[in-house]
XYZ file of C-alpha atoms in Angstrom:
173
model
C 40.641 28.116 -4.774
C 39.660 29.464 -1.363
C 36.577 31.032 -2.934
C 35.475 27.650 -4.370
C 35.871 25.942 -0.981
C 33.890 28.673 0.761
C 31.190 28.493 -1.895
C 30.996 24.692 -1.506
C 30.681 24.941 2.297
C 28.033 27.664 2.012
C 25.959 25.613 -0.461
C 26.239 22.489 1.713
C 25.065 24.301 4.860
C 22.225 26.045 3.020
C 20.976 22.829 1.409
C 21.097 20.998 4.768
C 18.937 23.700 6.343
C 16.398 23.342 3.538
C 16.549 19.567 3.713
C 15.806 19.439 7.432
C 13.238 22.241 7.478
C 9.963 20.646 8.579
C 6.494 21.785 9.384
C 5.698 21.843 13.074
C 3.384 18.996 14.124
C 0.306 20.182 15.991
C -2.307 18.438 18.094
C -4.836 19.370 15.400
C -2.780 17.466 12.799
C -2.787 14.364 14.974
C -6.286 14.205 16.484
C -8.558 16.423 14.406
C -7.282 16.138 10.833
C -5.778 12.636 11.267
C -2.879 13.668 9.018
C -0.629 10.810 10.124
C -3.162 7.954 10.050
C -2.575 5.120 7.612
C -4.993 4.853 4.763
C -5.837 1.165 4.573
C -8.264 -0.962 2.667
C -9.941 -3.338 5.134
C -9.708 -7.071 4.359
C -7.296 -6.343 1.509
C -5.577 -9.584 0.439
C -3.081 -9.817 -2.413
C -3.408 -12.997 -4.455
C -0.583 -15.357 -5.385
C -0.514 -14.310 -9.038
C 0.704 -10.844 -7.997
C -1.805 -9.230 -10.368
C -4.965 -9.215 -8.262
C -6.215 -8.484 -4.781
C -9.480 -9.316 -3.033
C -11.773 -7.359 -0.755
C -14.770 -8.402 1.328
C -17.646 -6.149 0.308
C -21.204 -6.752 1.565
C -20.827 -10.542 1.875
C -19.096 -10.803 -1.488
C -15.428 -11.531 -2.074
C -14.517 -9.353 -5.024
C -11.333 -9.596 -7.053
C -9.640 -6.430 -8.372
C -6.787 -5.738 -10.752
C -3.798 -4.450 -8.774
C -2.562 -2.058 -11.449
C -5.859 -0.426 -12.395
C -8.024 -1.009 -9.313
C -10.944 -2.169 -11.443
C -13.121 -5.095 -10.369
C -12.425 -8.229 -12.413
C -14.860 -10.749 -10.910
C -16.735 -11.916 -7.829
C -15.051 -14.974 -6.309
C -17.780 -15.651 -3.732
C -21.286 -14.276 -3.377
C -23.068 -15.305 -0.172
C -26.491 -14.494 -1.599
C -25.957 -16.972 -4.459
C -25.239 -19.970 -2.186
C -28.062 -22.461 -2.373
C -26.612 -25.839 -1.395
C -26.042 -25.243 2.336
C -29.001 -24.632 4.639
C -26.755 -23.946 7.683
C -25.087 -20.901 6.113
C -26.655 -17.624 7.268
C -25.443 -15.585 4.292
C -23.081 -13.341 6.247
C -19.293 -13.364 5.761
C -17.104 -12.000 8.591
C -13.718 -12.976 7.147
C -12.105 -15.383 4.693
C -8.855 -17.200 3.978
C -7.646 -18.738 0.751
C -6.108 -22.176 0.431
C -2.499 -22.272 -0.744
C -3.465 -22.596 -4.434
C -6.487 -20.308 -3.983
C -8.937 -22.917 -5.307
C -10.836 -23.036 -2.013
C -11.904 -20.330 0.425
C -12.425 -20.762 4.164
C -15.423 -18.583 5.062
C -15.805 -17.338 8.657
C -19.288 -16.374 9.852
C -21.304 -15.814 13.054
C -18.161 -14.689 14.899
C -18.453 -14.524 18.665
C -15.788 -12.738 20.745
C -14.389 -14.760 23.647
C -11.645 -12.504 24.927
C -10.045 -9.367 23.562
C -8.201 -11.061 20.688
C -9.863 -14.429 20.402
C -13.135 -15.575 18.975
C -15.068 -18.584 17.814
C -17.160 -18.853 14.684
C -18.733 -21.170 12.180
C -16.516 -21.985 9.216
C -17.415 -23.115 5.714
C -15.307 -24.173 2.736
C -16.160 -22.737 -0.679
C -14.852 -24.889 -3.516
C -14.706 -22.569 -6.518
C -14.293 -25.426 -9.000
C -17.369 -27.369 -7.826
C -19.176 -24.230 -6.588
C -20.148 -25.940 -3.336
C -20.181 -24.703 0.249
C -19.298 -27.308 2.881
C -19.781 -26.921 6.634
C -16.525 -27.524 8.506
C -18.330 -28.736 11.638
C -21.931 -28.686 12.785
C -21.081 -29.761 16.361
C -20.389 -26.235 17.601
C -18.402 -23.138 16.777
C -14.709 -23.484 15.986
C -11.508 -21.522 16.553
C -8.265 -21.189 14.573
C -9.547 -22.976 11.461
C -6.927 -23.437 8.741
C -6.416 -25.407 5.533
C -3.834 -28.151 5.204
C -1.220 -27.407 2.497
C -3.109 -29.607 0.022
C -6.487 -28.028 1.004
C -7.949 -31.504 1.414
C -8.396 -31.027 5.176
C -9.259 -28.252 7.613
C -7.848 -28.222 11.144
C -9.633 -26.380 13.952
C -10.087 -26.169 17.712
C -13.384 -26.722 19.502
C -13.700 -26.745 23.306
C -9.891 -26.938 23.681
C -9.640 -30.086 21.531
C -7.888 -30.265 18.166
C -9.888 -31.618 15.230
C -9.527 -31.945 11.511
C -12.090 -32.547 8.829
C -11.280 -34.547 5.733
C -13.049 -32.643 2.956
C -13.060 -35.647 0.615
C -14.773 -38.062 2.995
C -16.546 -35.532 5.226
C -15.234 -37.212 8.376
C -14.396 -35.095 11.398
C -11.584 -36.570 13.480
C -10.559 -35.585 17.009
C -6.781 -35.637 17.429
């Protein structure tokens, strides 16, 4: 019985040593080889269906299958937009509406401070395949869809506005 207890203690101590044995971290690992850096996909956005994700790639918003990583379709192609003469064809960022039927396109971004910017925003309606200017009276900040995606709220020159996408009216709050 004593032998079994000793054997158990020996195995426990030996396995703990192996469990906690680690490679020494070097400066080379951190700064030269970047061993501990995260590997991220920029502008990676998972869609509501849980089966797809989107990526901004050369002014195109491409949809990919989450399980296989293969491209399924292009949701927005800036070079194919013909109905909006204000749009410069460059996409800096994008946000989906709650039901993902509309996309808020951010372009011509201008840094104001370290973490704030202003830009021109456009709404892409995937059903109608139209691109609508949010406001032509100057660049906007903090643009966001309403829950129904019928309006877009934004800030311009420290005033709060919203645009009714059905009527096209811009209203200062």
